[in-house]
Tab-separated table of C-alpha atoms in Angstrom:
chain	number	residue	atom	x	y	z
A	1	PHE	CA	14.925	-13.285	34.361
A	2	PHE	CA	13.112	-14.757	31.432
A	3	TRP	CA	10.533	-17.417	30.772
A	4	VAL	CA	12.356	-20.060	28.782
A	5	THR	CA	9.956	-22.952	28.418
A	6	THR	CA	8.442	-23.700	25.042
A	7	ARG	CA	6.028	-26.259	26.404
A	8	LYS	CA	3.056	-26.468	24.033
A	9	GLN	CA	0.271	-26.131	26.567
A	10	TRP	CA	1.963	-23.060	28.045
A	11	TYR	CA	2.122	-21.463	24.618
A	12	GLN	CA	-1.568	-22.155	24.112
A	13	ARG	CA	-2.350	-20.176	27.228
A	14	ARG	CA	0.196	-17.393	26.879
A	15	VAL	CA	1.871	-17.078	23.516
A	16	ARG	CA	4.036	-14.097	24.444
A	17	ALA	CA	5.466	-15.753	27.534
A	18	LYS	CA	8.842	-16.731	26.071
A	19	GLY	CA	11.405	-13.979	26.501
A	20	GLU	CA	9.286	-12.021	28.955
A	21	VAL	CA	11.178	-10.359	31.779
A	22	VAL	CA	9.983	-11.705	35.123
A	23	SER	CA	10.431	-10.027	38.497
A	24	THR	CA	8.629	-9.710	41.796
A	25	GLU	CA	6.891	-6.697	40.230
A	26	THR	CA	5.562	-8.584	37.195
A	27	LEU	CA	4.390	-11.425	39.443
A	28	LYS	CA	2.260	-9.161	41.617
A	29	GLY	CA	-1.344	-10.283	41.858
A	30	LYS	CA	-0.324	-13.951	41.965
A	31	TRP	CA	0.689	-16.419	44.633
A	32	VAL	CA	4.121	-17.808	43.776
A	33	LEU	CA	6.239	-20.774	44.840
A	34	LEU	CA	9.877	-20.097	43.975
A	35	TYR	CA	12.792	-22.524	44.006
A	36	PHE	CA	16.480	-22.176	43.070
A	37	GLY	CA	17.877	-25.321	41.480
A	38	PHE	CA	19.517	-26.869	38.431
A	39	THR	CA	18.741	-29.691	36.045
A	40	TYR	CA	21.929	-31.696	36.665
A	41	CYS	CA	21.149	-32.024	40.369
A	42	PRO	CA	21.075	-35.792	41.034
A	43	ASP	CA	18.470	-36.113	43.797
A	44	ILE	CA	17.555	-33.062	45.906
A	45	CYS	CA	16.193	-30.867	43.125
A	46	PRO	CA	14.023	-33.615	41.598
A	47	GLU	CA	12.496	-34.243	45.018
A	48	GLN	CA	11.820	-30.542	45.552
A	49	MET	CA	10.339	-30.152	42.070
A	50	GLU	CA	7.960	-33.046	42.746
A	51	LEU	CA	6.905	-31.477	46.031
A	52	MET	CA	6.351	-28.098	44.413
A	53	GLY	CA	4.158	-29.724	41.789
A	54	ASP	CA	2.196	-31.674	44.411
A	55	VAL	CA	1.572	-28.548	46.504
A	56	THR	CA	0.461	-26.660	43.388
A	57	GLU	CA	-1.941	-29.414	42.383
A	58	ILE	CA	-3.502	-29.836	45.844
A	59	LEU	CA	-3.994	-26.093	46.290
A	60	LYS	CA	-5.758	-25.896	42.926
A	61	THR	CA	-7.916	-29.010	43.036
A	62	GLU	CA	-8.812	-29.080	46.722
A	63	HIS	CA	-8.805	-25.379	47.644
A	64	GLY	CA	-9.324	-23.503	44.390
A	65	ILE	CA	-6.079	-21.562	44.794
A	66	GLU	CA	-4.006	-20.838	41.679
A	67	VAL	CA	-0.261	-20.787	42.298
A	68	VAL	CA	2.584	-19.912	39.923
A	69	PRO	CA	5.418	-22.422	40.567
A	70	LEU	CA	8.818	-21.244	39.342
A	71	MET	CA	12.317	-22.662	39.250
A	72	ILE	CA	15.248	-20.272	38.824
A	73	THR	CA	18.255	-22.140	37.486
A	74	ILE	CA	21.574	-21.451	39.187
A	75	ASP	CA	23.494	-23.321	36.465
A	76	LEU	CA	23.849	-20.743	33.708
A	77	GLU	CA	26.521	-22.744	31.862
A	78	ARG	CA	24.653	-26.008	31.302
A	79	ASP	CA	20.976	-25.120	31.712
A	80	THR	CA	20.096	-23.827	28.271
A	81	PRO	CA	16.454	-23.118	27.327
A	82	GLU	CA	16.315	-26.485	25.550
A	83	VAL	CA	17.747	-28.364	28.540
A	84	LEU	CA	15.306	-26.664	30.892
A	85	ASP	CA	12.377	-27.390	28.599
A	86	ASN	CA	13.213	-31.095	28.477
A	87	TYR	CA	13.734	-31.158	32.236
A	88	LEU	CA	10.337	-29.622	32.971
A	89	ALA	CA	8.589	-32.314	30.933
A	90	ASP	CA	8.994	-34.692	33.887
A	91	TYR	CA	7.175	-32.434	36.350
A	92	HIS	CA	3.882	-30.669	36.940
A	93	PRO	CA	2.815	-28.814	33.767
A	94	SER	CA	2.384	-25.525	35.652
A	95	ILE	CA	6.052	-25.293	36.666
A	96	GLN	CA	8.028	-22.800	34.615
A	97	ALA	CA	11.782	-22.208	34.530
A	98	LEU	CA	13.572	-18.880	34.666
A	99	LEU	CA	16.946	-18.202	33.099
A	100	GLY	CA	18.861	-14.957	33.414
A	101	THR	CA	22.274	-13.340	33.307
A	102	GLU	CA	24.905	-13.739	36.005
A	103	GLU	CA	24.022	-10.278	37.311
A	104	GLN	CA	20.315	-11.097	37.460
A	105	LEU	CA	21.011	-14.368	39.236
A	106	ASP	CA	23.256	-12.638	41.774
A	107	SER	CA	20.545	-10.061	42.404
A	108	ALA	CA	17.867	-12.721	42.889
A	109	CYS	CA	20.064	-14.841	45.165
A	110	ASN	CA	20.938	-11.798	47.270
A	111	HIS	CA	17.290	-10.794	47.520
A	112	PHE	CA	16.183	-14.239	48.694
A	113	ARG	CA	19.417	-14.934	50.575
A	114	CYS	CA	20.042	-18.046	48.522
A	115	TYR	CA	23.537	-19.491	48.846
A	116	ARG	CA	25.166	-21.083	45.788
A	117	SER	CA	28.642	-22.425	45.169
A	118	LYS	CA	30.215	-24.256	42.221
A	119	GLY	CA	32.295	-27.328	42.982
A	120	LYS	CA	35.463	-28.426	41.195
A	121	SER	CA	35.427	-30.283	37.915
A	122	TYR	CA	38.136	-32.817	37.113
A	123	ASP	CA	38.406	-34.783	33.852
A	124	ASP	CA	35.358	-33.161	32.261
A	125	PRO	CA	34.964	-29.384	32.729
A	126	ASN	CA	31.193	-29.788	32.439
A	127	ASP	CA	31.086	-32.421	35.173
A	128	TYR	CA	30.634	-30.376	38.316
A	129	ILE	CA	28.106	-30.088	41.125
A	130	LEU	CA	26.509	-26.985	42.594
A	131	ASP	CA	25.825	-26.527	46.268
A	132	HIS	CA	22.865	-24.279	47.079
A	133	THR	CA	20.175	-23.379	49.569
A	134	VAL	CA	17.357	-25.913	49.372
A	135	THR	CA	14.379	-23.711	50.147
A	136	GLN	CA	11.097	-22.947	48.421
A	137	TYR	CA	9.842	-19.415	48.933
A	138	ILE	CA	6.209	-18.310	49.193
A	139	LEU	CA	5.407	-14.943	47.614
A	140	ASN	CA	2.044	-13.287	48.192
A	141	PRO	CA	0.156	-11.220	45.549
A	142	ASP	CA	1.967	-8.092	46.770
A	143	GLY	CA	5.261	-9.649	45.680
A	144	LYS	CA	6.472	-10.057	49.246
A	145	THR	CA	8.124	-13.191	50.615
A	146	VAL	CA	5.851	-14.309	53.440
A	147	GLY	CA	7.150	-17.798	54.129
A	148	TYR	CA	9.269	-20.683	52.951
A	149	PHE	CA	9.595	-24.451	52.990
A	150	MET	CA	12.861	-25.957	54.174
A	151	SER	CA	13.862	-29.211	52.486
A	152	THR	CA	12.827	-31.242	55.527
A	153	ARG	CA	9.171	-30.173	55.240
A	154	GLY	CA	6.979	-32.908	53.801
A	155	LEU	CA	3.854	-32.462	51.696
A	156	GLU	CA	1.614	-32.927	54.736
A	157	GLU	CA	3.234	-29.839	56.301
A	158	ARG	CA	3.639	-27.637	53.240
A	159	VAL	CA	-0.001	-27.343	52.256
A	160	PRO	CA	-1.205	-26.223	55.733
A	161	ILE	CA	1.675	-23.750	55.967
A	162	PHE	CA	0.737	-22.221	52.627
A	163	LEU	CA	-2.957	-22.125	53.552
A	164	GLY	CA	-2.085	-20.290	56.754
A	165	HIS	CA	-0.352	-17.532	54.781
A	166	TYR	CA	-3.213	-17.476	52.277
A	167	GLU	CA	-5.904	-17.064	54.932
A	168	ARG	CA	-3.973	-14.346	56.774
A	169	TYR	CA	-3.504	-12.409	53.556
A	170	LYS	CA	-7.166	-12.839	52.635
A	171	ALA	CA	-8.251	-11.561	56.060
A	172	LEU	CA	-5.919	-8.577	55.750
A	173	VAL	CA	-7.274	-7.665	52.311
A	174	GLU	CA	-10.854	-7.949	53.569
A	175	GLN	CA	-10.027	-5.735	56.552
A	176	VAL	CA	-8.432	-3.105	54.315
A	177	GLU	CA	-11.463	-3.154	52.034
A	178	GLN	CA	-13.805	-2.797	55.007
A	179	ASP	CA	-11.752	0.099	56.432
A	180	THR	CA	-11.792	1.797	53.026
A	181	LYS	CA	-15.564	1.454	52.769
A	182	GLU	CA	-16.017	2.925	56.249
A	183	LYS	CA	-13.746	5.874	55.450
A	184	LEU	CA	-15.619	6.553	52.219
A	185	SER	CA	-18.920	6.300	54.044
A	186	ASN	CA	-17.749	8.770	56.694
A	187	LEU	CA	-16.511	11.180	54.033
A	188	LEU	CA	-19.832	10.914	52.218
A	189	ASP	CA	-21.766	11.576	55.444
A	190	ARG	CA	-19.649	14.654	56.119
A	191	ALA	CA	-20.163	15.892	52.576
A	192	LEU	CA	-23.936	15.451	52.834
A	193	THR	CA	-23.938	17.268	56.165
A	194	ILE	CA	-22.074	20.222	54.655
A	195	VAL	CA	-24.436	20.326	51.699
A	196	THR	CA	-27.470	20.140	54.001
A	197	PHE	CA	-26.185	22.986	56.149
A	198	GLY	CA	-25.568	24.969	53.003
A	199	ILE	CA	-29.188	24.593	51.929
A	200	PHE	CA	-30.453	25.997	55.218
C-alpha cells in the first residue's frame, strides 16, 4: 500500500511520505487505528471516519498517546489519489489514506479478515455500492492486531477499550525490560564471581 495524501500539513512533517510502501512492518513502533472503507460510501464510512478522528484526538490531548489513523480504500476504481485527498479534507488532519493494487488489497483483507463485495451497477457503470466489514482494527507497536471496534461501539466505549490495550502493552514492555535487567545483573554477578575466583 502507499500513502496517497498530498495534504499540505502532512508534507510539512514528512515530505517523503507520498509513494511510500506501508505495511505492518513499516508501522512497527506506532499505535495504529486501521479502517477499510471507500469515499463513495453514503453514511457508514463517514460516521466511522469521524469516530476514528475523535478517538485519535482524545488519546492525544487527554492521554498523550500518539496514534496513526489509517483508511485503506476498497474502491480501487473510483478512489484515485486526488479523490482520497479531497475526501480526507473533511476529517481529522492525522488520518491518512492508503491505496494499493488489487493483489495488495486482497492480501490486506485476508490478513484482517475484512469482507468486501461489489454490488451491481445499472445505468451508470460507476454508480455502484460496496459492501464491507465495518470494523476498526487496533495495532500495537509490534504490528500485531490486539483489538477492534465494531460499528456499534460508540466513542464512550472506544477510548476505554483502546486504553486497556495500551496499558496492558505498557505493562508487558516494562516487565520485559525488568526481566532483561535482572538477567543482565545475574550474568554480571556470575562474571564477577568467576573473575574473583580467578584472582585467588
